[in-house]
CSV table of C-alpha atoms in Angstrom, one decimal:
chain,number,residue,atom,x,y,z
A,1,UNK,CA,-10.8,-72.9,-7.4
A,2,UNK,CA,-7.0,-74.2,-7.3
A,3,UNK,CA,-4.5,-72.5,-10.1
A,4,UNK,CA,-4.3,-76.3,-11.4
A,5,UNK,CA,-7.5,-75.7,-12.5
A,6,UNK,CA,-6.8,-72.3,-14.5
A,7,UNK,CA,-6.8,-72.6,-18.0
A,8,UNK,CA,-3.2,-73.6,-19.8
A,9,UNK,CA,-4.2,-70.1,-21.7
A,10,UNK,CA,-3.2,-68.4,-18.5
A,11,UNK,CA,-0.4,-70.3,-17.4
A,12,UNK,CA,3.0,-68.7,-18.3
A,13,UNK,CA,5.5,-70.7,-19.9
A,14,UNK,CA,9.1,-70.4,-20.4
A,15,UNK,CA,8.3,-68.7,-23.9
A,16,UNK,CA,7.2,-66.0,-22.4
A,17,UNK,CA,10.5,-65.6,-20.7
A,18,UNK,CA,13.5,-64.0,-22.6
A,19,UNK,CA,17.3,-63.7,-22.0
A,20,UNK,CA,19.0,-60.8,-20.6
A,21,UNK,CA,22.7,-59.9,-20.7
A,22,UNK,CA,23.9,-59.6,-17.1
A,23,UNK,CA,25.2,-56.0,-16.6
A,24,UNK,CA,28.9,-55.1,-15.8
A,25,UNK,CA,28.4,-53.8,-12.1
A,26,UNK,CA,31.8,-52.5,-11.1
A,27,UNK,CA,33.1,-54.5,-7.9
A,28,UNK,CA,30.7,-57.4,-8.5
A,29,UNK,CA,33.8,-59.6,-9.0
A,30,UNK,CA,36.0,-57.7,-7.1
A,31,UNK,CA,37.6,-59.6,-3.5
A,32,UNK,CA,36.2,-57.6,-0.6
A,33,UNK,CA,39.7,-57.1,0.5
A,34,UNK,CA,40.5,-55.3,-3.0
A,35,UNK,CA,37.8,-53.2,-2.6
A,36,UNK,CA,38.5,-52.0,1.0
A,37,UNK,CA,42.2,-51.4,-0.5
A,38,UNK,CA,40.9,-49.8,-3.4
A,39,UNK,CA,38.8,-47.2,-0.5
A,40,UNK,CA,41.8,-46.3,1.5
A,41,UNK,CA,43.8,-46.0,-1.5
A,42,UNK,CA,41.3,-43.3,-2.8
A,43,UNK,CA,41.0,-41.5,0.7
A,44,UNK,CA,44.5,-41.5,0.9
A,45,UNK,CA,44.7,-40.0,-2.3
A,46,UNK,CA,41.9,-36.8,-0.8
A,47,UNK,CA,43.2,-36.3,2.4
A,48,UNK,CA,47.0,-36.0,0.3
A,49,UNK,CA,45.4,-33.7,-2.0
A,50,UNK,CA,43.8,-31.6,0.8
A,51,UNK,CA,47.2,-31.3,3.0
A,52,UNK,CA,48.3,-30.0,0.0
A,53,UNK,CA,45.8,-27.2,-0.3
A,54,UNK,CA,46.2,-26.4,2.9
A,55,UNK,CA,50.2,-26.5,2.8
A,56,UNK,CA,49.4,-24.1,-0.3
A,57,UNK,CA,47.0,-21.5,1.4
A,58,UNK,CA,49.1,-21.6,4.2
A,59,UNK,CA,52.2,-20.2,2.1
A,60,UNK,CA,50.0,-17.7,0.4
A,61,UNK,CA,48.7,-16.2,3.9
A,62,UNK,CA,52.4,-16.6,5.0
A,63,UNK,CA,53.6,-14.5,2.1
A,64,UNK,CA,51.0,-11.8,2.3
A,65,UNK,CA,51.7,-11.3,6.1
A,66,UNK,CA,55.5,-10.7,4.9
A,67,UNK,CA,54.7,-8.3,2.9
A,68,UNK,CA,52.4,-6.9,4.7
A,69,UNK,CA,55.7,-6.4,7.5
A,70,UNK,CA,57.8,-5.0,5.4
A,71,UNK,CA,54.9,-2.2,4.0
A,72,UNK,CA,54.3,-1.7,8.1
A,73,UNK,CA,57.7,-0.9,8.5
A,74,UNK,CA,58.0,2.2,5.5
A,75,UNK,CA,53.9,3.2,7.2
A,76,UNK,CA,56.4,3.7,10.4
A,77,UNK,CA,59.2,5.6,8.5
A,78,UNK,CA,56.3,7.9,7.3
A,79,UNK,CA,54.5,8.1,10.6
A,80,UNK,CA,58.5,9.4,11.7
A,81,UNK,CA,58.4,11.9,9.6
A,82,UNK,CA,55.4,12.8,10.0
A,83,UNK,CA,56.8,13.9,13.1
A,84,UNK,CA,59.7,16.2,11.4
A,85,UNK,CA,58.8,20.0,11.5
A,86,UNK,CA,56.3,21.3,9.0
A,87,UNK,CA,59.8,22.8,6.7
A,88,UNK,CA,61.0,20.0,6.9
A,89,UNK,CA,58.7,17.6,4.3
A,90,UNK,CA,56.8,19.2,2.3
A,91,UNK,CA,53.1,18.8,3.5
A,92,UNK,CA,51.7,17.4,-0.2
A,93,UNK,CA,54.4,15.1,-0.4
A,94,UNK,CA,54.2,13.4,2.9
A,95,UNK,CA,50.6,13.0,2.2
A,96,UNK,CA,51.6,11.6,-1.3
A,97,UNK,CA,54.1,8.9,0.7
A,98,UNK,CA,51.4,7.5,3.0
A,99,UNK,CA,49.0,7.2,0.3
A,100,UNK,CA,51.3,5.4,-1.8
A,101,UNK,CA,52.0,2.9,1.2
A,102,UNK,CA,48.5,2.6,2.1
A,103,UNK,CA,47.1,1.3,-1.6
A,104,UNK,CA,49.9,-0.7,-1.3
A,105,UNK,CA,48.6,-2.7,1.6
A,106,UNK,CA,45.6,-2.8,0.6
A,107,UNK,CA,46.8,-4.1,-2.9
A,108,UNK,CA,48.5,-6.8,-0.8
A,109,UNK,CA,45.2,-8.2,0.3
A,110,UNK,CA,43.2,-7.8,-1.8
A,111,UNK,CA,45.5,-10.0,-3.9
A,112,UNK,CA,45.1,-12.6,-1.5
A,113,UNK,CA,41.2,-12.3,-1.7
A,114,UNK,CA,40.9,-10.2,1.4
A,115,UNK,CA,39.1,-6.7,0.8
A,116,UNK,CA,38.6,-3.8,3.3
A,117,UNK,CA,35.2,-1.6,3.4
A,118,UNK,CA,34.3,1.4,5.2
A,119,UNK,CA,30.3,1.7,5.5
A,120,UNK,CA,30.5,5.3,6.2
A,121,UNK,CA,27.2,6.9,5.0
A,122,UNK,CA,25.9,3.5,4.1
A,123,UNK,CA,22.0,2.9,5.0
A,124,UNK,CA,21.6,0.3,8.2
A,125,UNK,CA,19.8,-1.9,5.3
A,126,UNK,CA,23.1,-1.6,3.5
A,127,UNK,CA,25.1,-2.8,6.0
A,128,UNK,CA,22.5,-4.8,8.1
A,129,UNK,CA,24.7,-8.2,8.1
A,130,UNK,CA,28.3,-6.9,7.9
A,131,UNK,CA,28.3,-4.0,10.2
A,132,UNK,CA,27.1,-3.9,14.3
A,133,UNK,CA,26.0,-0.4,15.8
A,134,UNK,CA,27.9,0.6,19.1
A,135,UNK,CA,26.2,3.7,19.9
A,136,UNK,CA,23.2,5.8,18.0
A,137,UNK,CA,23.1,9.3,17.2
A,138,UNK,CA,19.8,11.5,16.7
A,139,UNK,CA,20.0,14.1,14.8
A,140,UNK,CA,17.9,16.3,12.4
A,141,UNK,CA,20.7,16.5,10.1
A,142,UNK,CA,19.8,12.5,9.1
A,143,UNK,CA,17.2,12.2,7.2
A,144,UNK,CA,17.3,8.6,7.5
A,145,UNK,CA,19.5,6.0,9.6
A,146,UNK,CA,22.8,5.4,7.8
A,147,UNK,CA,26.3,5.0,9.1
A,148,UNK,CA,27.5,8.4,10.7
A,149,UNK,CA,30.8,7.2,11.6
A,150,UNK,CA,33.0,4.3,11.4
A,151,UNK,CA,34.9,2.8,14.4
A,152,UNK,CA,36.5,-0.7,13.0
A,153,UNK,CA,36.1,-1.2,9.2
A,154,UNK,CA,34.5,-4.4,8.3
A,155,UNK,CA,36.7,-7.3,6.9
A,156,UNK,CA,36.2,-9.7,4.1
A,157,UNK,CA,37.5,-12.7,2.8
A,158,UNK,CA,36.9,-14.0,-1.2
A,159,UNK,CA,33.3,-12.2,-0.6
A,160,UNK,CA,32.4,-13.6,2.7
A,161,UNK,CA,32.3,-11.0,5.7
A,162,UNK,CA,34.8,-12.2,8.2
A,163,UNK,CA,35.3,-9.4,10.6
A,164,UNK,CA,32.1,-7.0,11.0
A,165,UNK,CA,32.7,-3.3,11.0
A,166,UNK,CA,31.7,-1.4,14.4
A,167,UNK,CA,30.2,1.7,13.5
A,168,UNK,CA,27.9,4.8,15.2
A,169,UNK,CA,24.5,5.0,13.9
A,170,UNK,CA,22.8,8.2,12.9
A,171,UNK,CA,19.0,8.4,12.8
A,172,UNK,CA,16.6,11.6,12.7
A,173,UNK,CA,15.0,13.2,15.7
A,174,UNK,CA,12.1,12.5,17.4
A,175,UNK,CA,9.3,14.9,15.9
A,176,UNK,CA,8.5,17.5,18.6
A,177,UNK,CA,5.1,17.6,20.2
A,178,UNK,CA,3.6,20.6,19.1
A,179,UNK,CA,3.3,23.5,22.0
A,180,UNK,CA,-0.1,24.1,23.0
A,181,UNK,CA,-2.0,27.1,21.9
A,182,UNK,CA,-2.3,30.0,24.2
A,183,UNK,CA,-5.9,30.1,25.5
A,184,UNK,CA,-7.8,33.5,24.5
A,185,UNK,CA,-8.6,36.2,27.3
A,186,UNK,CA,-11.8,36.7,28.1
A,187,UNK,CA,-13.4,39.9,26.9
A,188,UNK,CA,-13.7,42.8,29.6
A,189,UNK,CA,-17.8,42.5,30.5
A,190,UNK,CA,-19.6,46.0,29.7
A,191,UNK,CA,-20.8,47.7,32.5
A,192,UNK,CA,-25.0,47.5,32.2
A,193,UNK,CA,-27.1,50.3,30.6
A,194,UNK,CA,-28.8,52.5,33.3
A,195,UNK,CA,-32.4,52.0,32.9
A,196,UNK,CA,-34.0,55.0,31.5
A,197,UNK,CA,-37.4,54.7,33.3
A,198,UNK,CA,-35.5,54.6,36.8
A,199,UNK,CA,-34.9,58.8,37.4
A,200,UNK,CA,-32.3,59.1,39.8
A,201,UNK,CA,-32.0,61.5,42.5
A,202,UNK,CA,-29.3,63.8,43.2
A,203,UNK,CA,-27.0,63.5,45.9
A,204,UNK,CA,-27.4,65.0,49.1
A,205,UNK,CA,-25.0,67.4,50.1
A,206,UNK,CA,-22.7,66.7,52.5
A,207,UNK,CA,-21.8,68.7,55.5
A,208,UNK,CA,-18.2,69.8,55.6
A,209,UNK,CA,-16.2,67.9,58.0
A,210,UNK,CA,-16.5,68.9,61.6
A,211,UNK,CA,-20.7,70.1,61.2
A,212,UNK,CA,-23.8,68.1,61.6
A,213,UNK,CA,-25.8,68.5,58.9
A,214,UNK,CA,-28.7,70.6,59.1
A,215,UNK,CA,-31.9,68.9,59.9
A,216,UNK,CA,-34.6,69.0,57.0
A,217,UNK,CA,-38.3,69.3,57.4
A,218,UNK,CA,-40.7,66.6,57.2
């Protein structure tokens, strides 16, 4: 059957149709050249505010590396005198300097969101994605494997691991197999129990050397 012969009940009419406002879609009136300006304009306005990040960070790193100069030249000084004869500095107080000018340093980066760590005695899950063994150690003094010494201490960078650490690993032993156990001697045999039916005979005598023996009736 054809729609024209569908009931009017069924047919929609434009009743049943009501108005809408037409939304305000940003652009929709906007020239296509104005709009490709208004796209450069915008990424012109990123990349300027990223070259300025960059120019910033730059300065930062730049400043920290001058510091970090002039701090490398006093650690020199006190290496110098280091040097000196043991009257000369007191021992205490050269220890005091090159303490002093190593938190310094390390004060320097970390203001500049570097940070320094020595996994010494860590666990290898510890250290498992900042540190890379370059030789093991077995030992029964370890009681598990941890870090027994530290080669290169591992570098990060506002929490992110950028320079991993190079350390020795320390593990336990291999358990021992145990010895063997010494197999028992056999027990000496007794000699056998004469027979006590079985009389036996006393021994002939026996010429001297030199004589024949006598001969014996029969």
């Amino acid at each position: 059957m054809s729609s024209s012969d569908e009931p009017d009940a069924v047919r929609p009419g434009w009743e049943n149709f009501a108005e809408r406002p037409v939304p305000d879609v940003h652009g929709a009136t906007t020239a296509p050249e104005a709009e490709l300006a208004g796209v450069l304009q915008r990424r012109h306005e990123e990349l300027a505010a990223a070259r300025g990040a960059s120019a910033s960070a730059a300065t930062r790193v730049h400043a920290t590396l001058f510091e970090l100069a002039m701090l490398i030249g006093t650690l020199e000084q006190q290496v110098n005198r280091a040097g000196e004869p043991r009257e000369a500095v007191d021992e205490e107080l050269r220890h005091r300097e090159l303490k002093n000018v190593k938190d310094r340093m390390l004060d320097v980066l970390r203001g500049a969101g570097v940070e320094v760590r020595d996994p010494k005695g860590l666990t290898a899950d510890e250290v498992l994605d900042w540190a890379d063994p370059v030789h093991w150690l077995q030992s029964p003094e370890f009681d598990a494997e941890v870090v027994a010494e530290t080669n290169e201490y591992a570098v990060f960078h506002d929490g992110a691991v950028v320079r991993f650490a190079q350390v020795v690993m320390g593990a336990p032993a291999p358990a021992l197999a145990p010895a063997p156990a010494p197999k028992p001697e056999p027990e000496p045999e007794a000699p056998p129990e004469p027979d006590p039916q079985v009389k036996c005979e006393p021994d002939a005598e026996m010429p001297p050397p030199g004589q024949t023996p006598a001969p014996t009736d029969t």
